[in-house]
Amino acid sequence: MTGRFLRVELRRSAAGGIALLMLVVGTAMLLSSTQFFAGRWMQLAVNTRSMLMVLLPLALAGGAWLGRRETRHRVDELFASTVRPRWHRVVPTAGALAIAVVTAYVLVFLIAAGWVVPTSEYFPTAAIVVTSVGALSLVAAGWLGMAAGRAVPRVITAPVLAVIGFALVGLAPELVMTPDLNAEIARFRPEPSAVLLVPVFSGGLDDLQTIVTRISLLQTLWLVALATTGLLLLSAVGRRATVLAVLPAVLGAAVAVPLLPAGGTRGAAAVDPVAAELVCDAEGPQVCVTRVHAGLLPDLVGPARQALTMMAAKLPNAPTRAVQSQQVAYWAQLVPDSAPPRHQADTIVFDTPTIGRTGHAELSADFLPSLLLAPWEQECGEGSDLDEAYLAQVVAAAWLSGQPPTPPPGWEPVETEQAKTAYEALMALPEAEQQRRMAAARDAAMDCRADGLLAILPEENS
């Protein structure tokens, strides 16, 4: 009998329309920025969770619209006079809304997966967990909205709930993590653990990271408690039942918040060791990328081997392999790594290139010059970067290419002139002396001795 009621609700109630609206809005928003997840399943799951910033308010408002249905049709008193318990009447409607919003969310994910499947070679199972938590949050929002619509059956209830919902899930986390501009280096403020009760991921996730499963389970516990409260409020008759209905949400928050880490998304993220594994092409000088970026390997092999060939032609003891960096991006780290591991002298390490809307690498004209900088780059820890060291690296890269330095974007004319002067002074030396100086500079760079690297510059620049 309940199943028949559920099918009727799915066919004739507003649940279908609410789901269709969420499907259109969510799909349009997600497909407008495919470059953020193309070729990466975890990024798709996280970006779909970010869409909750809009989908959750829609679920709240849709639930409120559905919750005031009896009052809108002036049958609330008639239904209240029947002998059937109230929960018998609300469960099919609540079930239909839950099925509708979950279906919409899953369809948004599956449609966007069309931009992941062609170039992805790594599927982390945690992406399913992250997506499931997002779907559960929509059920909780829908049922809370239904309870609010029943409690305040006014036309304005739905739009007001939408605004309140957007303020809670979209604006509040952003305000909490406003950068601390008074610090020496502006950084996002540490987010309190309670921020993770909001299922929206506003901080983003590095491609090498995953959301810790324990955090997803705690969010599931909280959302199940919240959904239970919504359903109990919808079914409650009398003040006492209404008060008792709030208990699951209170208990859920009381259990989850102390166990959630501080730091918001950054605190909930951890390095995925499988995603960070290296996948290599050894048909020539070895070129390696991380497993999560394995789809980029065919795009990168050519430029990387071209750079290695140019190094082998001029630089003594030149590097023989090119490897993508396995370090998590600085912005994604809760606590920056002050002593990252150094790489071997036979290896150059390059950053992840820009990933385009189709999941392939978008290699700009700056990619090859950036590879030629790599022989003089080493992970030396926080505070080791010097402007003069970068100037020396630009000069060294120009020496490898045999062309005058190309000023990077943002350089002042005086810096460009310094690089040009240093390059001309270097090229004026005998070839053997050039190679000796560049090899010595590279040894110094690998040992994190900035003075040795700066020795290739004229004295007025070093």
mmCIF file of N, CA and C in Angstrom, residues 36 42-43 45-53 169-179 187-191 195-196 198-207 209 211 219 263-269 328-334:
data_model
loop_
_atom_site.group_PDB
_atom_site.id
_atom_site.type_symbol
_atom_site.label_atom_id
_atom_site.label_comp_id
_atom_site.label_asym_id
_atom_site.label_seq_id
_atom_site.Cartn_x
_atom_site.Cartn_y
_atom_site.Cartn_z
ATOM 1 N N PHE A 36 37.682 22.236 -13.875
ATOM 2 C CA PHE A 36 38.008 22.000 -12.471
ATOM 3 C C PHE A 36 37.920 20.525 -12.079
ATOM 4 N N MET A 42 37.655 12.346 -8.030
ATOM 5 C CA MET A 42 37.504 12.976 -6.717
ATOM 6 C C MET A 42 37.163 14.457 -6.870
ATOM 7 N N GLN A 43 37.778 15.116 -7.856
ATOM 8 C CA GLN A 43 37.452 16.518 -8.089
ATOM 9 C C GLN A 43 36.000 16.660 -8.556
ATOM 10 N N ALA A 45 33.526 14.677 -7.585
ATOM 11 C CA ALA A 45 32.721 14.513 -6.372
ATOM 12 C C ALA A 45 32.748 15.782 -5.521
ATOM 13 N N VAL A 46 33.922 16.391 -5.389
ATOM 14 C CA VAL A 46 34.043 17.594 -4.566
ATOM 15 C C VAL A 46 33.337 18.785 -5.218
ATOM 16 N N ASN A 47 33.481 18.921 -6.534
ATOM 17 C CA ASN A 47 32.815 20.031 -7.214
ATOM 18 C C ASN A 47 31.295 19.854 -7.203
ATOM 19 N N THR A 48 30.822 18.614 -7.277
ATOM 20 C CA THR A 48 29.381 18.378 -7.151
ATOM 21 C C THR A 48 28.905 18.770 -5.756
ATOM 22 N N ARG A 49 29.738 18.478 -4.743
ATOM 23 C CA ARG A 49 29.407 18.914 -3.375
ATOM 24 C C ARG A 49 29.370 20.441 -3.299
ATOM 25 N N SER A 50 30.230 21.116 -4.059
ATOM 26 C CA SER A 50 30.220 22.581 -4.045
ATOM 27 C C SER A 50 28.909 23.128 -4.615
ATOM 28 N N MET A 51 28.304 22.366 -5.549
ATOM 29 C CA MET A 51 27.025 22.801 -6.110
ATOM 30 C C MET A 51 25.924 22.832 -5.061
ATOM 31 N N LEU A 52 26.142 22.169 -3.915
ATOM 32 C CA LEU A 52 25.144 22.178 -2.841
ATOM 33 C C LEU A 52 24.892 23.587 -2.326
ATOM 34 N N MET A 53 25.825 24.483 -2.604
ATOM 35 C CA MET A 53 25.630 25.879 -2.216
ATOM 36 C C MET A 53 24.303 26.414 -2.778
ATOM 37 N N VAL A 169 24.820 27.978 4.091
ATOM 38 C CA VAL A 169 25.758 27.039 3.455
ATOM 39 C C VAL A 169 26.694 27.712 2.465
ATOM 40 N N GLY A 170 26.309 28.907 1.987
ATOM 41 C CA GLY A 170 27.141 29.561 0.993
ATOM 42 C C GLY A 170 27.992 30.688 1.522
ATOM 43 N N LEU A 171 27.413 31.495 2.406
ATOM 44 C CA LEU A 171 28.119 32.688 2.861
ATOM 45 C C LEU A 171 28.837 32.488 4.195
ATOM 46 N N ALA A 172 28.197 31.755 5.117
ATOM 47 C CA ALA A 172 28.802 31.618 6.454
ATOM 48 C C ALA A 172 30.205 31.013 6.406
ATOM 49 N N PRO A 173 30.423 29.872 5.701
ATOM 50 C CA PRO A 173 31.798 29.333 5.652
ATOM 51 C C PRO A 173 32.801 30.300 5.027
ATOM 52 N N GLU A 174 32.355 31.063 4.025
ATOM 53 C CA GLU A 174 33.270 32.020 3.387
ATOM 54 C C GLU A 174 33.668 33.114 4.365
ATOM 55 N N LEU A 175 32.713 33.573 5.174
ATOM 56 C CA LEU A 175 33.024 34.616 6.150
ATOM 57 C C LEU A 175 33.972 34.095 7.217
ATOM 58 N N VAL A 176 33.775 32.837 7.621
ATOM 59 C CA VAL A 176 34.628 32.269 8.669
ATOM 60 C C VAL A 176 36.076 32.169 8.213
ATOM 61 N N MET A 177 36.279 31.852 6.914
ATOM 62 C CA MET A 177 37.642 31.624 6.410
ATOM 63 C C MET A 177 38.209 32.845 5.692
ATOM 64 N N THR A 178 37.702 34.043 6.009
ATOM 65 C CA THR A 178 38.255 35.259 5.416
ATOM 66 C C THR A 178 39.753 35.346 5.685
ATOM 67 N N PRO A 179 40.563 35.654 4.666
ATOM 68 C CA PRO A 179 42.022 35.695 4.885
ATOM 69 C C PRO A 179 42.419 36.697 5.956
ATOM 70 N N ARG A 187 46.826 34.547 4.791
ATOM 71 C CA ARG A 187 46.426 33.154 4.750
ATOM 72 C C ARG A 187 44.982 33.052 5.218
ATOM 73 N N PHE A 188 44.291 31.995 4.764
ATOM 74 C CA PHE A 188 42.926 31.790 5.221
ATOM 75 C C PHE A 188 42.937 31.504 6.724
ATOM 76 N N ARG A 189 41.929 32.038 7.404
ATOM 77 C CA ARG A 189 41.831 31.791 8.838
ATOM 78 C C ARG A 189 41.483 30.321 9.064
ATOM 79 N N PRO A 190 41.993 29.722 10.158
ATOM 80 C CA PRO A 190 41.615 28.337 10.475
ATOM 81 C C PRO A 190 40.113 28.248 10.725
ATOM 82 N N GLU A 191 39.466 27.298 10.098
ATOM 83 C CA GLU A 191 38.028 27.154 10.260
ATOM 84 C C GLU A 191 37.736 26.260 11.456
ATOM 85 N N VAL A 195 32.321 23.891 11.074
ATOM 86 C CA VAL A 195 32.099 24.236 9.663
ATOM 87 C C VAL A 195 31.850 22.976 8.835
ATOM 88 N N LEU A 196 32.420 21.855 9.254
ATOM 89 C CA LEU A 196 32.246 20.616 8.490
ATOM 90 C C LEU A 196 30.835 20.042 8.620
ATOM 91 N N VAL A 198 28.450 21.723 7.620
ATOM 92 C CA VAL A 198 27.935 22.179 6.315
ATOM 93 C C VAL A 198 28.570 21.303 5.236
ATOM 94 N N PRO A 199 27.778 20.594 4.447
ATOM 95 C CA PRO A 199 28.367 19.639 3.482
ATOM 96 C C PRO A 199 28.974 20.278 2.250
ATOM 97 N N VAL A 200 28.910 21.599 2.114
ATOM 98 C CA VAL A 200 29.476 22.269 0.936
ATOM 99 C C VAL A 200 30.991 22.366 1.092
ATOM 100 N N PHE A 201 31.724 22.010 0.031
ATOM 101 C CA PHE A 201 33.182 22.146 0.040
ATOM 102 C C PHE A 201 33.541 23.448 -0.662
ATOM 103 N N SER A 202 33.787 24.468 0.110
ATOM 104 C CA SER A 202 34.081 25.770 -0.492
ATOM 105 C C SER A 202 35.578 26.004 -0.659
ATOM 106 N N GLY A 203 36.409 25.244 0.040
ATOM 107 C CA GLY A 203 37.847 25.492 0.000
ATOM 108 C C GLY A 203 38.578 24.782 -1.111
ATOM 109 N N GLY A 204 37.934 23.819 -1.753
ATOM 110 C CA GLY A 204 38.604 23.080 -2.817
ATOM 111 C C GLY A 204 39.522 22.006 -2.272
ATOM 112 N N LEU A 205 40.008 21.171 -3.194
ATOM 113 C CA LEU A 205 40.833 20.019 -2.828
ATOM 114 C C LEU A 205 41.912 19.861 -3.889
ATOM 115 N N ASP A 206 43.144 19.635 -3.468
ATOM 116 C CA ASP A 206 44.211 19.372 -4.429
ATOM 117 C C ASP A 206 43.977 18.006 -5.089
ATOM 118 N N ASP A 207 44.461 17.865 -6.317
ATOM 119 C CA ASP A 207 44.237 16.610 -7.045
ATOM 120 C C ASP A 207 44.855 15.407 -6.340
ATOM 121 N N GLN A 209 44.840 14.895 -3.154
ATOM 122 C CA GLN A 209 44.213 14.690 -1.853
ATOM 123 C C GLN A 209 42.897 13.922 -1.980
ATOM 124 N N ILE A 211 39.186 13.094 0.706
ATOM 125 C CA ILE A 211 38.513 13.385 1.970
ATOM 126 C C ILE A 211 38.596 12.138 2.842
ATOM 127 N N GLN A 219 30.082 13.096 9.037
ATOM 128 C CA GLN A 219 29.084 13.936 8.365
ATOM 129 C C GLN A 219 27.811 13.142 8.082
ATOM 130 N N GLY A 263 39.791 23.297 10.811
ATOM 131 C CA GLY A 263 40.422 23.583 9.529
ATOM 132 C C GLY A 263 39.525 23.401 8.334
ATOM 133 N N GLY A 264 38.254 23.029 8.548
ATOM 134 C CA GLY A 264 37.335 22.882 7.428
ATOM 135 C C GLY A 264 37.802 21.827 6.443
ATOM 136 N N THR A 265 37.666 22.125 5.163
ATOM 137 C CA THR A 265 38.038 21.152 4.139
ATOM 138 C C THR A 265 39.508 20.783 4.233
ATOM 139 N N ARG A 266 40.375 21.746 4.536
ATOM 140 C CA ARG A 266 41.805 21.448 4.638
ATOM 141 C C ARG A 266 42.077 20.463 5.768
ATOM 142 N N GLY A 267 41.331 20.597 6.860
ATOM 143 C CA GLY A 267 41.511 19.668 7.969
ATOM 144 C C GLY A 267 40.948 18.297 7.673
ATOM 145 N N ALA A 268 39.949 18.226 6.784
ATOM 146 C CA ALA A 268 39.329 16.941 6.464
ATOM 147 C C ALA A 268 40.053 16.208 5.340
ATOM 148 N N ALA A 269 41.028 16.858 4.715
ATOM 149 C CA ALA A 269 41.712 16.269 3.555
ATOM 150 C C ALA A 269 43.016 15.594 3.975
ATOM 151 N N VAL A 328 51.577 18.346 -2.386
ATOM 152 C CA VAL A 328 50.263 18.998 -2.364
ATOM 153 C C VAL A 328 50.467 20.499 -2.474
ATOM 154 N N ALA A 329 49.589 21.166 -3.225
ATOM 155 C CA ALA A 329 49.710 22.609 -3.419
ATOM 156 C C ALA A 329 49.676 23.356 -2.080
ATOM 157 N N TYR A 330 50.385 24.458 -2.030
ATOM 158 C CA TYR A 330 50.527 25.227 -0.795
ATOM 159 C C TYR A 330 49.169 25.646 -0.233
ATOM 160 N N TRP A 331 48.247 26.084 -1.132
ATOM 161 C CA TRP A 331 46.953 26.597 -0.676
ATOM 162 C C TRP A 331 46.094 25.517 -0.050
ATOM 163 N N ALA A 332 46.375 24.244 -0.353
ATOM 164 C CA ALA A 332 45.545 23.150 0.152
ATOM 165 C C ALA A 332 46.071 22.561 1.452
ATOM 166 N N GLN A 333 47.210 23.029 1.916
ATOM 167 C CA GLN A 333 47.812 22.464 3.120
ATOM 168 C C GLN A 333 47.292 23.179 4.357
ATOM 169 N N LEU A 334 46.859 22.415 5.355
ATOM 170 C CA LEU A 334 46.434 23.012 6.624
ATOM 171 C C LEU A 334 47.643 23.577 7.353
#
